[in-house]
Coordinates of C-alpha atoms in Angstrom, one line a residue:
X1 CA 0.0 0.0 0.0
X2 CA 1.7 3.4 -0.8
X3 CA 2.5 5.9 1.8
X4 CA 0.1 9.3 2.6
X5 CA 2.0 12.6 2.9
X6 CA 3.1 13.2 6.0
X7 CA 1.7 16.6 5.5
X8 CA -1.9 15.6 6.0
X9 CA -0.8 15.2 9.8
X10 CA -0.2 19.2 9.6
X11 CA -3.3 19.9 9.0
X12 CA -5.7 21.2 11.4
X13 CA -8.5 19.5 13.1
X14 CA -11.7 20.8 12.8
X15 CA -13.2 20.6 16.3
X16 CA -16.4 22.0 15.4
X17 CA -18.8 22.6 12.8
X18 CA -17.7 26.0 10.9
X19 CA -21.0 27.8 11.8
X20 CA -19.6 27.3 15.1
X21 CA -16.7 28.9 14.2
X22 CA -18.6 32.4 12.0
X23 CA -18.1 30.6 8.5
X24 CA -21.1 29.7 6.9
X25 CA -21.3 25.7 5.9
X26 CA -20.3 27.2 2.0
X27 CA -17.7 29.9 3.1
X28 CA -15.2 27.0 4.2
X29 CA -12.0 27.4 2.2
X30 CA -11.7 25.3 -1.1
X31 CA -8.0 23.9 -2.4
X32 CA -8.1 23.2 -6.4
X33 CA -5.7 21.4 -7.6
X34 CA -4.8 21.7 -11.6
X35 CA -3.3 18.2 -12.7
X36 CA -2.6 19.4 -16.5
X37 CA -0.7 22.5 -14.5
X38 CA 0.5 20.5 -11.5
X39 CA -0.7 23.9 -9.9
X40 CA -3.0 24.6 -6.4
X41 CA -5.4 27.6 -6.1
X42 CA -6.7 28.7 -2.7
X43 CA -10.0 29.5 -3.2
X44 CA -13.3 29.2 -0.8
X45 CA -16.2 27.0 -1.4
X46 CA -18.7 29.2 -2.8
X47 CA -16.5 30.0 -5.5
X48 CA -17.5 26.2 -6.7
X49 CA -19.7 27.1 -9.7
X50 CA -16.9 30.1 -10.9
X51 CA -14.5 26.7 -11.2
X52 CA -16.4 24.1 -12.5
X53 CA -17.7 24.7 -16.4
X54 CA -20.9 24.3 -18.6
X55 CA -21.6 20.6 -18.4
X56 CA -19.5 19.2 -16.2
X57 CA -22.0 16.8 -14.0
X58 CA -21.6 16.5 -10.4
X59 CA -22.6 13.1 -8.6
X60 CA -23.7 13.5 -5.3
X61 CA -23.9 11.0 -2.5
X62 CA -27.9 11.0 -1.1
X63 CA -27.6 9.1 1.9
X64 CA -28.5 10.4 5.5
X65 CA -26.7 10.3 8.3
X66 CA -27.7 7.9 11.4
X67 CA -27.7 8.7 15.1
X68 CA -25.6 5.7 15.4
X69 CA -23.8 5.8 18.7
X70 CA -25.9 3.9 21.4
X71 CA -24.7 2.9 25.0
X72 CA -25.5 -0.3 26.3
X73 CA -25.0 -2.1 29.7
X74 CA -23.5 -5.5 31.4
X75 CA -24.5 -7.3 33.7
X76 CA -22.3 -5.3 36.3
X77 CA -23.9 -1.9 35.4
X78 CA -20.4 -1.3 33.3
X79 CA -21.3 0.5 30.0
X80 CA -20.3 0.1 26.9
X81 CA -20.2 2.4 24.3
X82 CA -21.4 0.9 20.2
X83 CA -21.2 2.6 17.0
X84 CA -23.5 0.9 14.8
X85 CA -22.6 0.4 11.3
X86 CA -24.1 -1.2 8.4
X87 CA -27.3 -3.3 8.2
X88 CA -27.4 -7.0 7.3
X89 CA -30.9 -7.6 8.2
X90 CA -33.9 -6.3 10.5
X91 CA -32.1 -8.0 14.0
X92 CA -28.7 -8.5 12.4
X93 CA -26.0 -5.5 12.1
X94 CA -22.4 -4.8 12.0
X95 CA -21.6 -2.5 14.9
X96 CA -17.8 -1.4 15.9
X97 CA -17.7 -1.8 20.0
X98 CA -15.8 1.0 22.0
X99 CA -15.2 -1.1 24.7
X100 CA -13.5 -4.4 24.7
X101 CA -16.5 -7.2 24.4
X102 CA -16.5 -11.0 24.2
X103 CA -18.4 -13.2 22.1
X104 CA -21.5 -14.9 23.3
X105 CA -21.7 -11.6 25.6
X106 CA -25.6 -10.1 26.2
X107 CA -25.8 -6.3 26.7
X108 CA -28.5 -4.3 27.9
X109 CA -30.0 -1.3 25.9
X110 CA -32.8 1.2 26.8
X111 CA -36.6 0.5 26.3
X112 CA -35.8 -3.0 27.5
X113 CA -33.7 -3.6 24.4
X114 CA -30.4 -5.9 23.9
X115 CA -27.7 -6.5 22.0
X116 CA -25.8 -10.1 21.8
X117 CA -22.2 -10.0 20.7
X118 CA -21.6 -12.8 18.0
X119 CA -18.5 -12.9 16.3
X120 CA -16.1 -10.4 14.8
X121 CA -16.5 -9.7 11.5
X122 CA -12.6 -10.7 10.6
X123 CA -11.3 -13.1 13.1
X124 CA -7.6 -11.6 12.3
X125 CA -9.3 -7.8 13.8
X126 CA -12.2 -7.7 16.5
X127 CA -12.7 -3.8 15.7
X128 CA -15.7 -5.0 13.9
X129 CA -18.3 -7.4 15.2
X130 CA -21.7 -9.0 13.7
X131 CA -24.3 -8.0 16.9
X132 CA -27.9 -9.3 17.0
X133 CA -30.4 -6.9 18.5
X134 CA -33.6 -7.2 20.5
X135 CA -35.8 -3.9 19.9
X136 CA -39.5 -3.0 20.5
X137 CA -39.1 -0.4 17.4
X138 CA -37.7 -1.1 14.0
X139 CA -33.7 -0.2 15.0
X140 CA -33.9 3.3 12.6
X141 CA -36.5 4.3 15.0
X142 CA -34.6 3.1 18.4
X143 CA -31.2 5.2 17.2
X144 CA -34.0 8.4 16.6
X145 CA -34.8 8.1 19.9
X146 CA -31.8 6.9 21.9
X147 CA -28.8 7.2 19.7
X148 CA -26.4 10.4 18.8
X149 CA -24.3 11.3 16.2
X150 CA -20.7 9.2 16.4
X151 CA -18.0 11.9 17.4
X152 CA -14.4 11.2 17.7
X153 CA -12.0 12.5 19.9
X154 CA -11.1 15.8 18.3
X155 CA -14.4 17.0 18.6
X156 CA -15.0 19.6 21.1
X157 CA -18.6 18.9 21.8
X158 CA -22.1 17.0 21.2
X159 CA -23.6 18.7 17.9
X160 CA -27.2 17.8 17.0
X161 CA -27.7 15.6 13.8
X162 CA -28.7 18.4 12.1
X163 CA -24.9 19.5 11.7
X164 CA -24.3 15.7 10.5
X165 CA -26.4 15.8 7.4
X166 CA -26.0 16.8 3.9
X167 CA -28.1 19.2 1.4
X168 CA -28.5 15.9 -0.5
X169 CA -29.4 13.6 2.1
X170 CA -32.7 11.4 1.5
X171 CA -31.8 7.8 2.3
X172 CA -31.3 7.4 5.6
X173 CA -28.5 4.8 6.1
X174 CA -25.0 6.1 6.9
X175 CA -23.2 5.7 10.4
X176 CA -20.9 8.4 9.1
X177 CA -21.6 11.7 7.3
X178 CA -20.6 11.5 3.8
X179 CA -18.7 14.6 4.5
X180 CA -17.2 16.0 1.4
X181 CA -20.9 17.7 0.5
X182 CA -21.5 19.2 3.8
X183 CA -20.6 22.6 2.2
X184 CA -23.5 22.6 0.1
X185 CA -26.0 25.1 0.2
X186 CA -29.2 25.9 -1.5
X187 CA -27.7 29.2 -3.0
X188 CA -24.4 27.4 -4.5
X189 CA -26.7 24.8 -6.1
X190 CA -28.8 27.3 -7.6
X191 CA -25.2 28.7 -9.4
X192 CA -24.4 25.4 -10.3
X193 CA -27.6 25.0 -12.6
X194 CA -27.2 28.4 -13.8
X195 CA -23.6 28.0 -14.7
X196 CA -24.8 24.7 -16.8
X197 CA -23.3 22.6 -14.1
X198 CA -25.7 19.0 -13.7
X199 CA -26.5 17.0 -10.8
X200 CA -26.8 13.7 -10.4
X201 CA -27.2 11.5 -7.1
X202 CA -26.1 7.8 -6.2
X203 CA -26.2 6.4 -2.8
X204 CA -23.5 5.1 -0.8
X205 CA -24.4 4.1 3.2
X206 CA -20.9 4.8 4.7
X207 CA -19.9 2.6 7.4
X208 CA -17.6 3.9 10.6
X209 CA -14.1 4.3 9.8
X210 CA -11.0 3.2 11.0
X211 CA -8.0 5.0 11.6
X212 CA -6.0 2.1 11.6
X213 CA -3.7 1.7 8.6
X214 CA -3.0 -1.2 7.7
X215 CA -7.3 -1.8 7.4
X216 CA -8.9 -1.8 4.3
X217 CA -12.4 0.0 4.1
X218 CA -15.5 -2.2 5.1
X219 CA -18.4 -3.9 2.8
X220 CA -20.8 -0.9 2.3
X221 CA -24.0 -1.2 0.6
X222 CA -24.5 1.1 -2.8
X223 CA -27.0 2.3 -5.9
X224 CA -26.2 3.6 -8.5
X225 CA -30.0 4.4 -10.4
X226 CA -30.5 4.3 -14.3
X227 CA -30.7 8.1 -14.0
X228 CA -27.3 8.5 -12.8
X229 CA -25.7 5.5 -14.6
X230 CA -27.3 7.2 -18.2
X231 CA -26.1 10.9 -17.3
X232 CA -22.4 9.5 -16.2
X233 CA -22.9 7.7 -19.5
X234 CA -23.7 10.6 -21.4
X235 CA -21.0 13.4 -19.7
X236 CA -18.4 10.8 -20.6
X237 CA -19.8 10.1 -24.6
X238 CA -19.6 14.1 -25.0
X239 CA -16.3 14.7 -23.4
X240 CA -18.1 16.5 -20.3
X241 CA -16.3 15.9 -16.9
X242 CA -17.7 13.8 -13.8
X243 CA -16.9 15.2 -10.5
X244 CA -17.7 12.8 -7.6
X245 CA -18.5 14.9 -4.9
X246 CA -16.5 12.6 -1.7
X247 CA -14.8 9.6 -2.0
X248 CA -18.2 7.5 -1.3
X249 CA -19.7 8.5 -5.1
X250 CA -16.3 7.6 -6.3
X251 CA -16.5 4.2 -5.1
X252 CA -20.7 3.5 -6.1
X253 CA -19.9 4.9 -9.5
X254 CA -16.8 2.8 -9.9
X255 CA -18.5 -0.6 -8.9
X256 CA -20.9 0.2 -11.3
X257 CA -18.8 0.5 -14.3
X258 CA -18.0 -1.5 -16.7
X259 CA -15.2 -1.2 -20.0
X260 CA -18.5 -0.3 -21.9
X261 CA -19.9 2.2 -19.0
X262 CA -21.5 2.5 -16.1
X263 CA -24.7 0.2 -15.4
X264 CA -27.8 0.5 -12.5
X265 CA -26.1 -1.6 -9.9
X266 CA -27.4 -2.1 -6.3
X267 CA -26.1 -4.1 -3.2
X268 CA -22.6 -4.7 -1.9
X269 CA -19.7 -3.1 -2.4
X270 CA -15.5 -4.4 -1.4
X271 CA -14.2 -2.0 -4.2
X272 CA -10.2 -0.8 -3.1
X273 CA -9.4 2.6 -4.9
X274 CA -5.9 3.1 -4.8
X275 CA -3.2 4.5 -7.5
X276 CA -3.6 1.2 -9.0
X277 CA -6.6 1.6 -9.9
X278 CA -8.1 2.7 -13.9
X279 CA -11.3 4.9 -13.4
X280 CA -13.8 4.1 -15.4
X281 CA -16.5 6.7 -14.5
X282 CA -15.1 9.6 -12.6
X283 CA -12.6 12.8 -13.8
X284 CA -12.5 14.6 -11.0
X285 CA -13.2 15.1 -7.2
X286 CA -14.4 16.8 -4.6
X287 CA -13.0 15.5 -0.5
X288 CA -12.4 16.8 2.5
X289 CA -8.9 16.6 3.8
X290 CA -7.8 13.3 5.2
X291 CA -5.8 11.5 7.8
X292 CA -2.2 10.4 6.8
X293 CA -3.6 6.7 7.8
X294 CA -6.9 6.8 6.0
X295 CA -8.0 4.7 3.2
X296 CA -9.6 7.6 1.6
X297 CA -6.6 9.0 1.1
X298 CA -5.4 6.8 -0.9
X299 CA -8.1 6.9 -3.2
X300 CA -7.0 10.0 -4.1
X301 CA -3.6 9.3 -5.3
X302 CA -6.1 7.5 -8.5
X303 CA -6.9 11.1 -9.2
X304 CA -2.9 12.5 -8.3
X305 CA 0.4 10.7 -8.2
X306 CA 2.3 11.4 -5.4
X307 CA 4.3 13.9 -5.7
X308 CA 1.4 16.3 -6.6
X309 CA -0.7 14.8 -3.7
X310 CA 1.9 16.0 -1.3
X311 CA 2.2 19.2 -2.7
X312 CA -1.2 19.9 -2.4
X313 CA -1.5 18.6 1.4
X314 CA 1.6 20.6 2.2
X315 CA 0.0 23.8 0.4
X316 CA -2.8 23.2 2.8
X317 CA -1.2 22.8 6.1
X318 CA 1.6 25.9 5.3
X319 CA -2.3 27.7 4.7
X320 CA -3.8 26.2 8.2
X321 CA -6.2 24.4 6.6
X322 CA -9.4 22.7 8.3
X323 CA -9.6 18.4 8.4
X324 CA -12.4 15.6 9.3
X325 CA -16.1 16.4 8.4
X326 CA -16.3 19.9 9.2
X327 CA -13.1 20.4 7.5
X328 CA -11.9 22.1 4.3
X329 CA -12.7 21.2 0.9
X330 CA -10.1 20.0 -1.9
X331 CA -11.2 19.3 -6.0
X332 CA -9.1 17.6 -7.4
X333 CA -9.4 18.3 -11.5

């Protein structure tokens, strides 16, 4: 696996939503990087539909983002703190413990709820483990009611799920915000379609992440609708550019493709983006800023070798930019 810049460890992390901060969600700063140039522009993200040209379509990702961290108890009142992750059926889910757990274990969870620990998913890692659950609701309705956004360390506070979601979000379904459209507004959208800009949407339900580095990302379930499959098709026929808005379109678009195009596709994704990787379906893109361990990172060295990638990430940090969700913006084009 190749190496992330050292730089993207300069960076600094966003601790709080930029409203938080006095920057509205689409006055966040914006680094473009040229690849025909090898050249980075600072710019800010409402200066989106100045950069992007007549006909280039944007893919967005649709999917909602989940209260999805619960607590639940043992037998000796201990708690134990879930994240949970991607649904395999009504009772069965994938859910990433924060607390050390053992199989076979039975935790309690409010409204006389519980949560049995089966197995890790990989027997090699136990970050990951298959849980069934006991609810009296359907489990989308127990996390409205008991669950709260999944926060890492760096954030400074508990933010309602309101600061978690997308423009774009419809299907509910993510454990994580698919972050790299958070600076979205109704007002940039509105100089998109004037500028000639299209949009289309896919949806990608993004597991939780790990930020260990030697893991590759998780199964995560995907569509890719006729509607967005025909107007990739079309944008690449007539030359137009693609820009996946976050690594998650990247990924539903490229499982979908094909050497003849891109095909409606639904279900289960393992897709790997790395510098080995040919696109098939996307020109540029749009991310947030990324740990130096993260998978997503290394899907972007299919957009930028690595020498360019660094200079990019080291133009940011020398500029203090913003990473994680409420981070900065970079297109990469």
């Amino acid at each position: 696996m190749t190496v992330a810049p050292a730089f993207a460890r300069g960076l600094i992390e966003a601790t709080e939503p930029p409203e938080y901060r006095g920057v509205p969600r689409d006055g966040v700063r914006m680094l473009v990087t040229d690849r025909r140039s090898r050249s980075h522009s600072h710019m800010h993200f409402d200066d989106l539909p100045q950069v992007l040209q007549p006909g280039d379509l944007l893919v967005v990702n649709d999917s909602a983002t989940l209260p999805a961290a619960i607590v639940a108890r043992r037998h000796d009142a201990t708690t134990v703190a879930l994240h949970v992750s991607t649904k395999i059926d009504e009772r069965l889910w994938i859910v990433e413990p924060r607390d050390p757990v053992v199989a076979g274990e039975t935790l309690a969870l409010r409204n006389r709820g519980t949560a049995v620990m089966i197995a890790p998913v990989d027997s090699h890692r136990a970050r990951l483990w298959y849980v069934a659950f006991e609810l009296r609701v359907p489990m989308y309705a127990y996390l409205a009611d008991y669950g709260k956004p999944i926060a890492y360390g760096y954030v400074a506070a508990r933010f309602p799920l309101s600061a978690y979601q997308t423009l774009f979000a419809r299907e509910i379904g993510s454990s994580e915000m698919p972050s790299a459209a958070r600076p979205f507004t109704k007002g940039v959208v509105t100089l998109l379609k004037r500028r000639g800009v299209q949009i289309a949407t896919v949806t990608l339900h993004c597991g939780v992440a790990s930020f260990e580095a030697p893991e590759l990302p998780g199964t995560e379930r995907f569509i890719v609708g006729r509607a967005a499959a025909e107007a990739v098709n079309a944008a690449r026929r007539e030359a137009r550019r693609v820009v996946a808005v976050g690594t998650t379109v990247v990924r539903a678009l490229e499982s979908a493709a094909t050497n003849d195009g891109v095909v409606p596709a639904a279900g289960w994704t393992d897709l790997f983006i790395d510098d080995r990787h040919e696109l098939k379906a996307v020109d540029a893109l749009l991310s947030g800023f990324h740990d130096s361990s993260s998978t997503h990172l290394s899907m972007l060295r299919a957009f930028a070798d690595s020498e360019l990638l660094d200079d990019a990430y080291a133009n940011a940090a020398d500029r203090g930019y913003y990473r994680h969700e409420f981070g900065d913006v970079h297109l990469i084009a």
